[in-house]
C-alpha positions as MATLAB code, in Angstrom:
seq = 'MAGLEGVDNGGDENLTVVETREWIMLAYAAKGIPTSDHLKLRTTKLSLDADSIPKDHVAVELLWVSVDPYLRGRMSGQDEGLYFSQFALDEVITTCGIGRVIRSKSSKFSKGDLVSSSFLPFSEYSIIGATFLQVVDQTAGIEISSYLSTLGLPGFAAWVGIEVIGNPKSGSNVFISAAAGGVGMFAGQLAKFKGCRVVGSTGTDEKVKLLKEEFGYDEAFNYNKETDFDAALSKYFPNGIDLYLDNVGGKMLEAVLNHVNVRARIAVSGMISQYNQVWTERVGVRNLLNIVGKEVRIEGYLMGSHMDRFDDFTKEMVTYTKEGKLRSKHKIYYGIESFIESLGSIFSSSNIGKVVIQVKP';
ca = [
     -20.705   23.919  -12.435;
     -20.513   24.573   -8.704;
     -19.426   28.052   -7.666;
     -16.267   28.843   -5.760;
     -16.756   27.990   -2.100;
     -14.957   29.426    0.877;
     -12.441   27.974    3.289;
     -13.307   27.295    6.907;
     -10.515   29.118    8.681;
     -11.610   31.055   11.712;
     -14.826   31.892    9.894;
     -13.012   33.862    7.209;
     -14.862   33.039    3.992;
     -12.734   35.528    2.093;
      -9.420   33.803    2.746;
      -7.575   33.513   -0.578;
      -4.056   32.453    0.441;
      -2.983   29.629    2.742;
       0.419   28.612    4.037;
       1.089   24.972    3.281;
       3.836   22.484    4.031;
       4.683   20.001    1.300;
       7.171   17.201    0.669;
       9.425   17.572   -2.363;
      12.029   15.282   -3.943;
      15.310   17.022   -3.253;
      17.682   14.332   -4.575;
      17.363   10.711   -5.637;
      18.419    7.823   -3.389;
      19.902    5.036   -5.527;
      20.569    2.867   -2.469;
      19.272    2.614    1.058;
      16.292    4.264    2.662;
      15.606    7.899    1.662;
      16.448   10.486    4.315;
      16.351   14.256    4.742;
      19.187   14.362    2.200;
      16.645   13.260   -0.397;
      13.296   14.551    0.856;
      12.529   18.055    2.067;
       9.511   19.496    3.843;
       9.175   23.021    2.547;
       6.701   25.748    3.401;
       5.054   27.755    0.658;
       1.892   29.728   -0.012;
      -1.032   28.627   -2.153;
      -3.598   30.931   -3.680;
      -7.208   29.803   -3.366;
      -8.911   32.706   -5.061;
     -11.356   32.099   -7.911;
      -8.820   32.660  -10.677;
      -6.345   30.182   -9.128;
      -8.710   27.203   -9.226;
      -9.352   26.030  -12.799;
     -12.682   24.715  -13.962;
     -13.376   21.134  -12.814;
     -10.766   21.402  -10.057;
     -11.067   21.542   -6.279;
      -8.967   22.793   -3.374;
      -8.245   19.998   -0.912;
      -7.020   19.951    2.676;
      -4.949   16.798    3.272;
      -6.137   14.626    6.176;
      -4.627   11.136    5.775;
      -1.722    9.695    3.785;
      -0.911    6.095    2.918;
       2.771    5.144    3.253;
       3.467    2.322    0.793;
       6.593    0.461   -0.383;
       6.029    1.405   -4.041;
       6.947    5.002   -3.177;
      10.553    3.869   -2.724;
      10.704    2.858   -6.378;
       9.876    6.406   -7.441;
      12.795    7.875   -5.472;
      15.756    5.945   -6.869;
      16.510    8.008   -9.959;
      16.649    4.718  -11.876;
      13.692    4.608  -14.232;
      13.477    0.856  -14.782;
      10.005    0.924  -16.275;
       8.488   -0.410  -13.051;
       5.387    0.931  -11.329;
       5.310    4.646  -12.081;
       7.855    7.148  -13.332;
      10.370    8.795  -11.018;
       9.295   11.768   -8.944;
      10.527   15.008  -10.486;
      13.241   16.810   -8.529;
      12.200   19.949   -6.643;
       8.524   19.141   -7.141;
       5.850   17.921   -4.755;
       5.583   14.142   -4.570;
       2.207   12.391   -4.747;
       0.745    9.491   -2.808;
      -2.499    7.759   -1.944;
      -4.407    9.957    0.452;
      -7.674   11.299    1.767;
      -8.577   14.957    1.968;
     -11.446   17.347    2.541;
     -12.752   19.640   -0.193;
     -12.526   23.240    1.005;
     -13.374   24.993   -2.265;
     -14.809   23.592   -5.466;
     -15.146   24.476   -9.114;
     -16.473   21.034   -9.983;
     -20.069   19.904  -10.237;
     -18.998   16.540   -8.809;
     -17.773   17.812   -5.440;
     -18.948   20.222   -2.784;
     -17.292   21.853    0.180;
     -16.945   19.364    3.023;
     -16.781   16.243    0.836;
     -14.156   13.703    1.814;
     -12.232   12.526   -1.237;
      -9.534    9.972   -1.947;
      -6.925    9.783   -4.682;
      -3.961    7.644   -5.659;
      -2.162   10.774   -6.838;
      -2.856   13.305   -4.108;
      -0.108   15.930   -3.733;
       1.728   15.403   -0.431;
       0.874   18.913    0.688;
      -1.323   20.227    3.476;
      -3.329   22.116    0.843;
      -3.456   21.557   -2.907;
      -5.518   22.132   -6.032;
      -6.288   18.994   -7.998;
      -8.404   17.960  -10.972;
     -11.742   16.358  -10.147;
     -11.016   13.403  -12.447;
      -8.330   12.205  -10.008;
     -10.701   12.077   -7.048;
     -13.329    9.731   -5.644;
     -15.849   10.489   -2.919;
     -15.354    8.721    0.405;
     -18.711    7.516    1.725;
     -19.020    9.046    5.198;
     -22.295    7.188    5.866;
     -20.911    3.649    5.457;
     -19.938    3.318    9.112;
     -16.315    2.486    8.233;
     -13.414    4.373    9.819;
     -11.706    6.788    7.455;
      -8.245    5.192    7.670;
      -9.720    1.926    6.344;
     -10.153    3.596    2.945;
      -6.338    3.537    2.743;
      -6.021   -0.083    3.893;
      -9.000   -2.455    3.796;
     -10.673   -0.555    0.948;
      -7.489    0.962   -0.440;
      -4.370   -0.126   -2.281;
      -3.225   -2.821    0.221;
      -6.659   -4.439    0.441;
      -7.052   -4.376   -3.332;
      -3.568   -5.876   -3.807;
      -4.449   -8.701   -1.421;
      -7.826   -9.282   -3.082;
      -6.424   -9.371   -6.622;
      -3.605  -11.680   -5.540;
      -5.928  -14.172   -3.890;
      -9.198  -13.862   -5.810;
      -7.990  -13.072   -9.332;
      -4.407  -14.273   -9.793;
      -4.246  -17.110   -7.279;
      -7.862  -18.263   -7.080;
      -7.033  -21.223   -4.808;
      -9.430  -24.097   -4.221;
     -10.613  -25.079   -0.778;
      -7.932  -27.144    0.912;
      -5.058  -25.527   -1.000;
      -1.800  -24.808    0.824;
      -1.175  -21.057    0.716;
       1.985  -19.224    1.789;
       2.147  -15.451    2.283;
       5.326  -13.471    2.991;
       5.343  -10.176    4.891;
       2.135  -11.600    6.303;
       1.604   -8.982    9.019;
       2.031   -6.084    6.590;
      -0.577   -4.006    4.836;
      -1.185   -6.560    2.065;
      -0.400   -9.775    3.903;
      -2.828   -9.307    6.773;
      -5.753   -9.213    4.341;
      -4.434  -11.847    1.937;
      -4.269  -14.503    4.623;
      -7.800  -13.815    5.797;
      -9.158  -13.903    2.254;
      -7.460  -17.247    1.644;
      -8.962  -18.608    4.869;
     -12.430  -17.482    3.725;
     -11.871  -19.732    0.691;
     -11.147  -22.746    2.892;
      -7.370  -22.826    2.432;
      -4.623  -23.787    4.848;
      -2.578  -20.601    5.280;
       0.945  -20.054    6.599;
       2.693  -16.700    6.862;
       6.222  -15.426    7.435;
       6.914  -12.299    9.440;
       9.734  -10.605   11.352;
       8.928  -10.899   15.072;
       7.421  -13.358   17.538;
       4.779  -10.748   18.391;
       3.636  -10.744   14.777;
       3.624  -14.544   14.623;
       1.201  -14.524   17.553;
      -0.909  -11.834   15.890;
      -1.184  -13.777   12.632;
      -2.435  -16.898   14.363;
      -4.626  -15.344   17.043;
      -6.172  -12.360   15.254;
      -5.824  -12.923   11.509;
      -6.656  -16.623   11.537;
      -3.442  -18.019   10.012;
      -2.987  -21.747   10.609;
       0.744  -21.345   11.145;
       3.340  -18.592   11.006;
       7.080  -18.298   11.523;
       9.620  -15.614   12.364;
      12.088  -15.432    9.463;
      14.633  -13.729   11.722;
      14.707  -16.852   13.902;
      14.017  -19.598   11.354;
      16.653  -18.324    8.960;
      16.981  -21.567    6.991;
      14.002  -20.900    4.746;
      14.187  -24.290    3.055;
      13.984  -26.037    6.424;
      11.145  -23.778    7.539;
       9.094  -24.438    4.426;
       9.704  -28.186    4.722;
       8.379  -27.964    8.286;
       5.278  -25.896    7.549;
       4.463  -27.321    4.106;
       5.052  -31.083    4.224;
       2.618  -31.388    1.303;
       4.064  -28.530   -0.729;
       2.817  -25.056   -1.658;
      -0.080  -24.514   -4.070;
      -0.171  -20.710   -3.970;
       2.456  -18.210   -2.866;
       1.648  -14.503   -2.525;
       5.073  -12.885   -2.765;
       5.659   -9.559   -1.055;
       9.410   -9.855   -0.464;
      11.226  -11.594   -3.342;
      14.897  -12.542   -2.917;
      15.905  -15.564   -0.857;
      12.339  -16.342    0.214;
      11.192  -16.634   -3.400;
      14.115  -18.946   -4.128;
      13.188  -21.165   -1.172;
       9.543  -21.267   -2.225;
      10.496  -22.559   -5.682;
      11.989  -25.630   -3.987;
       8.651  -26.420   -2.324;
       5.983  -25.630   -4.914;
       3.631  -28.301   -6.125;
       2.983  -29.077   -9.788;
       1.069  -26.215  -11.421;
       1.425  -24.005   -8.369;
       0.761  -20.308   -8.734;
       2.911  -17.443   -7.526;
       1.238  -14.028   -7.415;
       3.888  -11.316   -7.078;
       2.558   -8.247   -5.304;
       5.974   -6.789   -4.518;
       9.578   -7.555   -3.536;
      10.287   -5.275   -0.605;
      13.569   -6.981    0.295;
      15.010   -5.714   -3.008;
      13.807   -2.112   -3.140;
      16.821   -0.470   -1.524;
      19.459   -1.916   -3.875;
      20.327   -1.110   -7.450;
      19.322   -4.017   -9.666;
      22.874   -5.323  -10.157;
      23.174   -5.873   -6.387;
      19.809   -7.551   -5.824;
      19.561  -11.207   -4.837;
      19.346  -13.474   -7.862;
      17.059  -16.518   -7.831;
      19.119  -19.572   -8.837;
      16.438  -22.248   -9.231;
      14.151  -20.774  -11.863;
      14.296  -24.087  -13.710;
      11.773  -25.339  -11.149;
       9.199  -23.165  -12.913;
       9.545  -25.404  -15.947;
       9.728  -28.729  -14.145;
       6.736  -27.974  -11.936;
       4.819  -26.001  -14.593;
       4.535  -23.073  -12.202;
       2.729  -19.904  -13.197;
       4.303  -16.698  -11.862;
       2.422  -13.478  -12.440;
       3.230  -10.003  -11.256;
       0.429   -7.494  -11.155;
      -0.357   -3.805  -10.776;
      -3.618   -2.441   -9.447;
      -4.232   -0.236  -12.458;
      -4.595   -3.320  -14.659;
      -7.460   -4.646  -12.553;
      -9.598   -1.564  -12.028;
     -12.463   -3.304  -13.826;
     -12.757   -5.455  -10.679;
     -12.568   -2.602   -8.161;
     -16.329   -2.462   -7.594;
     -16.403   -6.222   -6.961;
     -13.536   -5.829   -4.510;
     -15.204   -2.940   -2.691;
     -18.541   -4.693   -2.274;
     -16.912   -7.850   -0.948;
     -14.571   -6.079    1.475;
     -17.295   -3.765    2.787;
     -19.471   -6.802    3.476;
     -16.665   -8.614    5.306;
     -15.890   -5.470    7.314;
     -19.469   -4.779    8.361;
     -19.958   -8.429    9.306;
     -16.888   -8.229   11.524;
     -15.155  -11.039    9.629;
     -12.190   -9.026    8.367;
      -9.690   -7.621   10.838;
      -7.014   -5.018   10.295;
      -4.256   -3.182   12.108;
      -2.870    0.286   11.522;
       0.336    1.955   12.588;
      -0.560    5.645   12.715;
       2.025    8.404   12.569;
       0.917   11.959   13.300;
       1.723   15.116   11.398;
       3.006   15.691    7.881;
       6.531   16.018    9.269;
       6.573   12.285   10.210;
       6.873   11.078    6.607;
      10.579   10.186    6.562;
      10.286    8.238    9.810;
       7.175    6.402    8.630;
       8.711    5.584    5.230;
      11.780    4.082    6.867;
       9.651    2.009    9.201;
       8.080   -0.066    6.429;
      11.507   -1.495    5.560;
      12.015   -2.785    9.105;
      10.093   -5.192   11.329;
       8.923   -2.403   13.618;
       5.365   -1.996   12.309;
       2.270   -4.167   12.405;
      -0.301   -3.727    9.662;
      -0.808   -0.715    7.431;
       1.295    2.406    7.916;
      -0.629    5.672    7.575;
      -0.111    9.301    8.553;
      -2.859   11.398   10.082;
      -1.940   14.814    8.760;
      -4.867   16.612   10.393;
      -7.761   15.487   12.644;
];
């Protein structure tokens, strides 16, 4: 077991208490986007002395945070059995993040290691069990924020949707919604690598241009301009849809079901258009009978169910990244205090790519 290591803070190796800011769930938000009425940034003190860090735990300084749509589902107060359980009131929320080990009581980690976790406390400093952490390879030549996008949850969601659930053949017609978002930007590129024709929907003309010029989409359309989704899909898919990677649900899913080919596949990564309503007010899909008539397979998926493929995913995405084949975009917010703003932004058309927060340099 590694011994207790000191904190770099003005050279004071004997520092045992730090002041830390942390986000807590103040009240649930059944509807709409959570605000300061629901989330609070509080300041507290954390002891880092030897007795405060249990065996096989480490003290971590938070550096980067991933802002993802699934977080919204943990803030509604409606435990529908989806994703994870609700965040506890008056307790620190958790998220995917990257931090630096500043003290260690684990043989697996040493001071200075960069670590990632899907359940990192959203706090500038925290103590966490070593079993929840993975080492971030600082020698791979990949920028740190990519471990929250290309090599993180969004990249894995895109890879599972295309490679595992969808598995399209070369020449297949593939449609991806929220195509310029954290999942969509990778999904389209992965489908193109497989020789597919790929079309994406997104919320601005700027993003349409980005999809075609940087991410290699064959076509893309602005759903805020081409608001008749049936007409749009008829235009862009004259030969029907073989695979749909759904990130939005609602009216777009309904339109897709009118244009799927026989034995098409629909991989459901998320339904962001529905997250801010209670379930009784969400948009219902009226043409589900098409699933029967076209023998369509619809499959939702969670990353935890596919962890046996994570090594395969990592190797493939690292190769694509180092070869310069895979492109990505990040919207970076700065400072832990930017969380509410950044969370709200993912439910608008204001961002391109993956939303992350740089908590500390």
